[in-house]
Short mmCIF file of C-alpha atoms in Angstrom, two decimals:
data_model
loop_
_atom_site.label_atom_id
_atom_site.label_comp_id
_atom_site.label_asym_id
_atom_site.label_seq_id
_atom_site.Cartn_x
_atom_site.Cartn_y
_atom_site.Cartn_z
CA MET A 8 -111.92 171.76 -57.95
CA THR A 9 -109.48 174.07 -59.58
CA THR A 10 -107.01 173.30 -62.24
CA THR A 11 -104.25 175.67 -60.99
CA ASP A 12 -102.25 176.16 -57.87
CA ASP A 13 -102.95 179.89 -57.94
CA PRO A 14 -104.49 180.73 -54.57
CA LEU A 15 -106.98 183.10 -56.35
CA VAL A 16 -110.13 182.11 -58.09
CA SER A 17 -112.16 184.64 -60.28
CA THR A 18 -115.72 185.65 -59.81
CA GLU A 19 -116.53 183.85 -63.06
CA TRP A 20 -115.19 180.63 -61.59
CA LEU A 21 -117.11 181.07 -58.32
CA ALA A 22 -120.30 182.01 -60.20
CA ALA A 23 -119.95 178.69 -62.25
CA HIS A 24 -119.50 176.63 -59.15
CA LEU A 25 -121.82 178.37 -56.74
CA LYS A 26 -124.28 175.55 -56.66
CA ASP A 27 -121.65 172.71 -56.24
CA PRO A 28 -122.35 171.15 -52.90
CA LYS A 29 -118.68 170.64 -52.43
CA VAL A 30 -117.85 174.35 -52.76
CA LYS A 31 -118.23 176.36 -49.63
CA VAL A 32 -118.06 180.07 -49.52
CA LEU A 33 -116.94 182.09 -46.47
CA ASP A 34 -117.30 185.87 -45.99
CA ALA A 35 -114.37 186.75 -43.81
CA THR A 36 -114.80 190.58 -43.65
CA PHE A 37 -112.98 192.20 -40.87
CA LYS A 38 -112.64 195.75 -39.53
CA MET A 39 -110.61 197.45 -36.98
CA PRO A 40 -112.23 197.69 -33.42
CA GLY A 41 -114.85 200.34 -33.19
CA VAL A 42 -115.44 200.73 -36.93
CA LEU A 43 -119.15 200.51 -37.72
CA PRO A 44 -121.22 198.84 -39.02
CA LEU A 45 -119.85 195.57 -37.72
CA PRO A 46 -118.54 193.19 -40.29
CA LYS A 47 -121.41 190.65 -39.29
CA ASP A 48 -123.95 193.40 -39.94
CA ASP A 49 -122.54 193.88 -43.39
CA TYR A 50 -122.62 190.24 -44.01
CA LEU A 51 -126.47 190.09 -42.89
CA LYS A 52 -127.23 193.00 -45.21
CA ALA A 53 -125.62 191.40 -48.35
CA HIS A 54 -123.49 188.62 -49.08
CA ILE A 55 -122.70 186.04 -51.84
CA PRO A 56 -125.51 183.50 -52.01
CA GLY A 57 -124.79 180.46 -49.67
CA ALA A 58 -121.85 182.11 -48.00
CA VAL A 59 -121.47 181.77 -44.24
CA PHE A 60 -119.65 184.32 -42.07
CA PHE A 61 -116.18 183.43 -40.83
CA ASP A 62 -115.50 185.60 -37.77
CA VAL A 63 -111.66 185.81 -37.14
CA ASP A 64 -112.30 186.97 -33.66
CA ALA A 65 -114.63 183.94 -32.91
CA VAL A 66 -112.37 181.32 -34.64
CA SER A 67 -109.52 182.12 -32.37
CA ASP A 68 -107.80 181.24 -28.95
CA HIS A 69 -110.07 182.75 -26.39
CA THR A 70 -107.55 182.10 -23.61
CA ASN A 71 -105.13 184.52 -25.14
CA PRO A 72 -105.69 188.20 -24.39
CA LEU A 73 -104.14 189.21 -27.83
CA PRO A 74 -106.72 189.69 -30.64
CA HIS A 75 -107.80 186.64 -32.74
CA MET A 76 -104.63 184.40 -32.23
CA PHE A 77 -104.69 181.09 -33.83
CA PRO A 78 -106.73 178.41 -32.06
CA SER A 79 -105.99 174.92 -31.43
CA ALA A 80 -106.48 172.35 -34.17
CA GLU A 81 -109.31 170.87 -32.16
CA GLN A 82 -111.03 174.21 -32.02
CA PHE A 83 -110.45 175.06 -35.55
CA GLY A 84 -111.95 171.83 -36.72
CA ARG A 85 -114.91 172.30 -34.46
CA ASP A 86 -115.68 175.74 -35.42
CA VAL A 87 -115.18 175.35 -39.27
CA GLY A 88 -117.31 172.14 -39.04
CA ALA A 89 -119.96 174.07 -37.51
CA LEU A 90 -119.97 176.39 -40.52
CA GLY A 91 -120.84 173.39 -42.67
CA ILE A 92 -117.36 172.78 -44.07
CA GLY A 93 -116.06 169.25 -44.44
CA THR A 94 -112.46 168.03 -44.85
CA ASP A 95 -113.17 167.19 -48.57
CA ASP A 96 -114.72 170.48 -49.41
CA THR A 97 -113.22 173.26 -51.54
CA VAL A 98 -113.32 176.56 -49.54
CA VAL A 99 -113.48 179.97 -51.30
CA VAL A 100 -113.03 182.84 -48.88
CA TYR A 101 -113.71 186.58 -49.54
CA ASP A 102 -114.12 189.76 -47.78
CA ALA A 103 -115.87 192.98 -48.78
CA GLY A 104 -113.15 194.17 -51.16
CA GLY A 105 -110.34 195.66 -48.95
CA TRP A 106 -108.19 192.52 -49.03
CA VAL A 107 -107.91 192.41 -45.11
CA ALA A 108 -109.22 189.14 -43.67
CA GLY A 109 -109.84 186.85 -46.75
CA PRO A 110 -106.14 186.04 -46.88
CA ARG A 111 -105.95 185.55 -43.20
CA ALA A 112 -108.63 182.99 -43.29
CA TRP A 113 -107.08 181.34 -46.34
CA TRP A 114 -103.74 181.06 -44.45
CA MET A 115 -105.39 179.60 -41.41
CA PHE A 116 -106.98 176.88 -43.48
CA LEU A 117 -103.54 176.05 -45.09
CA ALA A 118 -101.97 176.17 -41.60
CA PHE A 119 -104.57 173.59 -40.35
CA GLY A 120 -103.89 171.22 -43.24
CA HIS A 121 -106.49 172.12 -45.76
CA GLY A 122 -105.03 172.81 -49.25
CA GLY A 123 -108.38 173.11 -51.00
CA VAL A 124 -108.81 176.76 -50.08
CA ARG A 125 -108.82 179.71 -52.43
CA VAL A 126 -109.39 183.49 -52.22
CA LEU A 127 -111.91 185.33 -54.52
CA ASP A 128 -110.04 187.91 -56.36
CA GLY A 129 -111.77 191.22 -55.95
CA GLY A 130 -114.05 189.88 -53.30
CA LEU A 131 -117.65 191.08 -52.80
CA LYS A 132 -116.66 194.46 -54.28
CA LYS A 133 -116.05 193.00 -57.72
CA TRP A 134 -118.78 190.54 -57.37
CA THR A 135 -121.46 193.17 -56.83
CA ALA A 136 -119.80 195.60 -59.42
CA GLU A 137 -120.44 192.84 -62.09
CA GLY A 138 -124.16 192.79 -61.05
CA ARG A 139 -124.00 189.19 -59.66
CA PRO A 140 -126.52 188.16 -57.05
CA VAL A 141 -126.36 188.66 -53.32
CA GLU A 142 -128.73 187.68 -50.53
CA SER A 143 -129.30 188.87 -46.92
CA GLY A 144 -129.89 187.34 -43.60
CA GLU A 145 -128.17 184.47 -41.61
CA ALA A 146 -127.01 181.27 -43.26
CA SER A 147 -128.03 177.76 -41.59
CA PRO A 148 -125.32 175.51 -42.68
CA LYS A 149 -125.57 171.73 -41.97
CA PRO A 150 -122.66 170.85 -39.53
CA ALA A 151 -119.86 168.82 -41.08
CA THR A 152 -116.79 166.97 -39.92
CA PHE A 153 -113.55 168.88 -40.45
CA ARG A 154 -110.21 167.22 -39.52
CA ALA A 155 -107.63 169.84 -38.73
CA SER A 156 -103.97 169.35 -38.16
CA PHE A 157 -101.74 172.28 -37.23
CA ASP A 158 -98.62 173.00 -39.17
CA ALA A 159 -96.55 175.08 -36.81
CA SER A 160 -94.02 176.06 -39.50
CA ARG A 161 -96.51 178.55 -40.90
CA VAL A 162 -96.59 180.63 -37.78
CA ARG A 163 -94.08 182.57 -35.73
CA SER A 164 -94.15 183.45 -32.01
CA MET A 165 -92.60 186.54 -30.47
CA GLN A 166 -89.95 184.47 -28.85
CA GLN A 167 -88.80 183.25 -32.37
CA LEU A 168 -88.74 186.77 -33.60
CA VAL A 169 -86.78 188.09 -30.73
CA ALA A 170 -84.21 185.36 -31.46
CA ASN A 171 -84.21 186.44 -35.15
CA LEU A 172 -82.92 189.98 -34.11
CA ASP A 173 -79.52 188.39 -33.55
CA SER A 174 -79.64 185.64 -36.20
CA CYS A 175 -81.40 187.74 -38.99
CA ALA A 176 -82.25 184.31 -40.36
CA GLU A 177 -85.52 185.46 -41.63
CA GLN A 178 -86.71 188.70 -43.28
CA VAL A 179 -89.58 190.34 -41.60
CA ILE A 180 -92.00 192.30 -43.80
CA ASP A 181 -94.48 194.53 -42.12
CA ALA A 182 -97.80 195.19 -43.89
CA ARG A 183 -98.82 198.29 -42.06
CA ALA A 184 -99.09 201.77 -43.57
CA GLY A 185 -95.77 203.69 -43.81
CA ASN A 186 -96.70 206.24 -41.12
CA ARG A 187 -97.48 203.45 -38.73
CA PHE A 188 -94.38 201.52 -39.46
CA GLU A 189 -92.16 204.53 -39.00
CA GLY A 190 -93.75 205.42 -35.60
CA ALA A 191 -95.00 208.85 -37.10
CA MET A 192 -98.56 208.29 -35.82
CA PRO A 193 -100.26 206.51 -32.83
CA GLU A 194 -101.41 203.07 -33.21
CA PRO A 195 -105.11 202.45 -33.54
CA ARG A 196 -105.08 200.06 -30.61
CA PRO A 197 -104.62 201.88 -27.22
CA GLY A 198 -101.58 201.14 -25.15
CA LEU A 199 -99.14 200.37 -27.92
CA ARG A 200 -95.82 201.95 -28.72
CA SER A 201 -95.31 203.26 -32.21
CA GLY A 202 -92.70 201.92 -34.55
CA HIS A 203 -91.62 198.59 -35.93
CA ILE A 204 -89.58 195.42 -35.28
CA PRO A 205 -85.80 196.30 -35.68
CA GLY A 206 -84.50 195.25 -39.18
CA ALA A 207 -88.05 194.90 -40.67
CA ARG A 208 -89.03 196.02 -44.14
CA ASN A 209 -92.18 197.80 -44.87
CA LEU A 210 -94.60 196.89 -47.72
CA PRO A 211 -98.15 198.29 -47.00
CA TYR A 212 -100.66 195.64 -48.00
CA GLY A 213 -102.74 198.19 -49.91
CA GLU A 214 -99.98 198.49 -52.50
CA LEU A 215 -100.75 194.91 -53.72
CA PHE A 216 -104.17 195.39 -55.11
CA ASP A 217 -106.02 197.65 -57.45
CA ALA A 218 -108.28 199.82 -55.19
CA ALA A 219 -110.56 200.55 -58.23
CA THR A 220 -111.33 197.10 -59.18
CA GLY A 221 -110.49 195.24 -55.98
CA THR A 222 -108.29 192.78 -57.59
CA MET A 223 -104.83 191.77 -56.84
CA LYS A 224 -102.26 193.37 -59.02
CA PRO A 225 -100.36 191.36 -61.92
CA LEU A 226 -97.43 189.09 -60.82
CA ASP A 227 -94.85 191.50 -62.24
CA GLU A 228 -96.06 194.35 -60.35
CA LEU A 229 -96.20 192.15 -57.11
CA ARG A 230 -92.65 191.17 -57.70
CA ASN A 231 -91.51 194.64 -58.22
CA ALA A 232 -93.29 195.82 -55.04
CA PHE A 233 -91.28 193.33 -52.88
CA ILE A 234 -88.01 194.21 -54.68
CA SER A 235 -88.67 198.03 -53.99
CA ALA A 236 -89.24 197.19 -50.40
CA GLY A 237 -85.80 195.57 -50.20
CA VAL A 238 -87.07 192.01 -49.97
CA ASP A 239 -85.22 189.13 -51.28
CA THR A 240 -87.84 186.52 -52.16
CA ALA A 241 -85.24 183.73 -52.36
CA LYS A 242 -84.58 184.05 -48.58
CA PRO A 243 -86.82 183.08 -45.57
CA ILE A 244 -89.60 185.54 -45.00
CA VAL A 245 -92.01 186.30 -42.01
CA THR A 246 -94.94 188.70 -42.52
CA SER A 247 -96.25 190.81 -39.78
CA CYS A 248 -98.84 193.74 -39.33
CA GLY A 249 -100.99 195.24 -36.58
CA SER A 250 -102.58 191.93 -35.31
CA GLY A 251 -101.70 189.20 -37.67
CA VAL A 252 -104.50 189.70 -40.27
CA SER A 253 -103.34 191.96 -43.11
CA ALA A 254 -99.97 190.40 -43.03
CA ALA A 255 -101.54 187.55 -44.81
CA VAL A 256 -102.09 189.77 -47.84
CA LEU A 257 -98.35 189.70 -48.21
CA THR A 258 -98.26 186.03 -47.65
CA LEU A 259 -100.88 185.48 -50.37
CA ALA A 260 -99.01 187.71 -52.86
CA LEU A 261 -95.72 185.77 -52.11
CA TYR A 262 -97.56 182.55 -52.57
CA ARG A 263 -98.71 183.78 -55.95
CA LEU A 264 -94.99 184.47 -56.79
CA GLY A 265 -94.07 180.86 -55.95
CA VAL A 266 -92.74 181.57 -52.42
CA ARG A 267 -94.53 178.94 -50.48
CA ASP A 268 -92.60 178.52 -47.44
CA THR A 269 -93.26 181.79 -45.56
CA ALA A 270 -94.49 182.25 -41.99
CA LEU A 271 -96.80 184.70 -40.38
CA TYR A 272 -96.11 186.45 -36.99
CA ASP A 273 -99.43 185.91 -35.44
CA GLY A 274 -99.18 188.32 -32.41
CA SER A 275 -97.64 190.96 -34.78
CA TRP A 276 -97.61 194.59 -33.46
CA SER A 277 -100.43 193.97 -30.88
CA GLU A 278 -97.88 191.77 -29.13
CA TRP A 279 -94.48 193.34 -29.94
CA GLY A 280 -95.69 196.88 -29.51
CA ALA A 281 -96.81 196.39 -25.98
CA GLU A 282 -95.32 198.78 -23.45
CA ALA A 283 -93.21 195.99 -21.84
CA GLY A 284 -92.38 194.44 -25.29
CA PRO A 285 -89.16 193.95 -26.98
CA PRO A 286 -87.07 196.75 -28.57
CA ILE A 287 -88.56 198.72 -31.21
CA ALA A 288 -87.18 201.00 -34.22
CA THR A 289 -88.55 204.07 -35.71
CA GLY A 290 -88.11 205.71 -39.06
CA PRO A 291 -87.83 204.39 -42.48
CA ALA A 292 -86.62 200.82 -42.92
#
């Protein structure tokens, strides 16, 4: 449906394709636990016409106590199919404008073998700022068949990152705010230590988009942000964050820069930072 391999699409593009039956729109808005109103309530109040709600907590492995871990391919196919998305559809994901979970949903689709997925640049924030239409209430999608096949190379486990402490084969980039990365403030999730994975670099995901417009920054600014963080984009990269969601913002930015073979640490700090977890570091990178 698109003529470029850029993972972003513009609001203009989406507006022109909104009535295309093969273009499916997902609202993947996510908030930290305890933040109100709930993302689903925001969706019910206002969303892009025809969009269905993609709940990263629901489309996850419910047997795992960690938050919103990747589900099996069977579950992902079943859950996505129930949202009315078929294997041949083009999927456009967005969030409310804070660049948190839209990229996570995008990476999940890629990891489960669906290349026809894009992120709406600027999300709902830009869409509404332009005076484009929204609707309220629940969508009623017609179930479809979605065939999913998991590509394990796009995800890393804690065991793999523990081994990486010695090998240093992959650079780890943490998307959390600097004070969380340095261990200068408590984690928002209770029971976690403060700090970061030893050897990790820090690039807060908020530095990659324009807060005023909600759009991702130009490629040269993205490239400079990674360089300033001490990242060599020619070498293997794993992205991490608090729970594997905002890390995908870094993944998306790297993808835009042509770095396509990165991986995401799914458990992220929710797993590594547990009291009985692996060694941690504090202070600047």
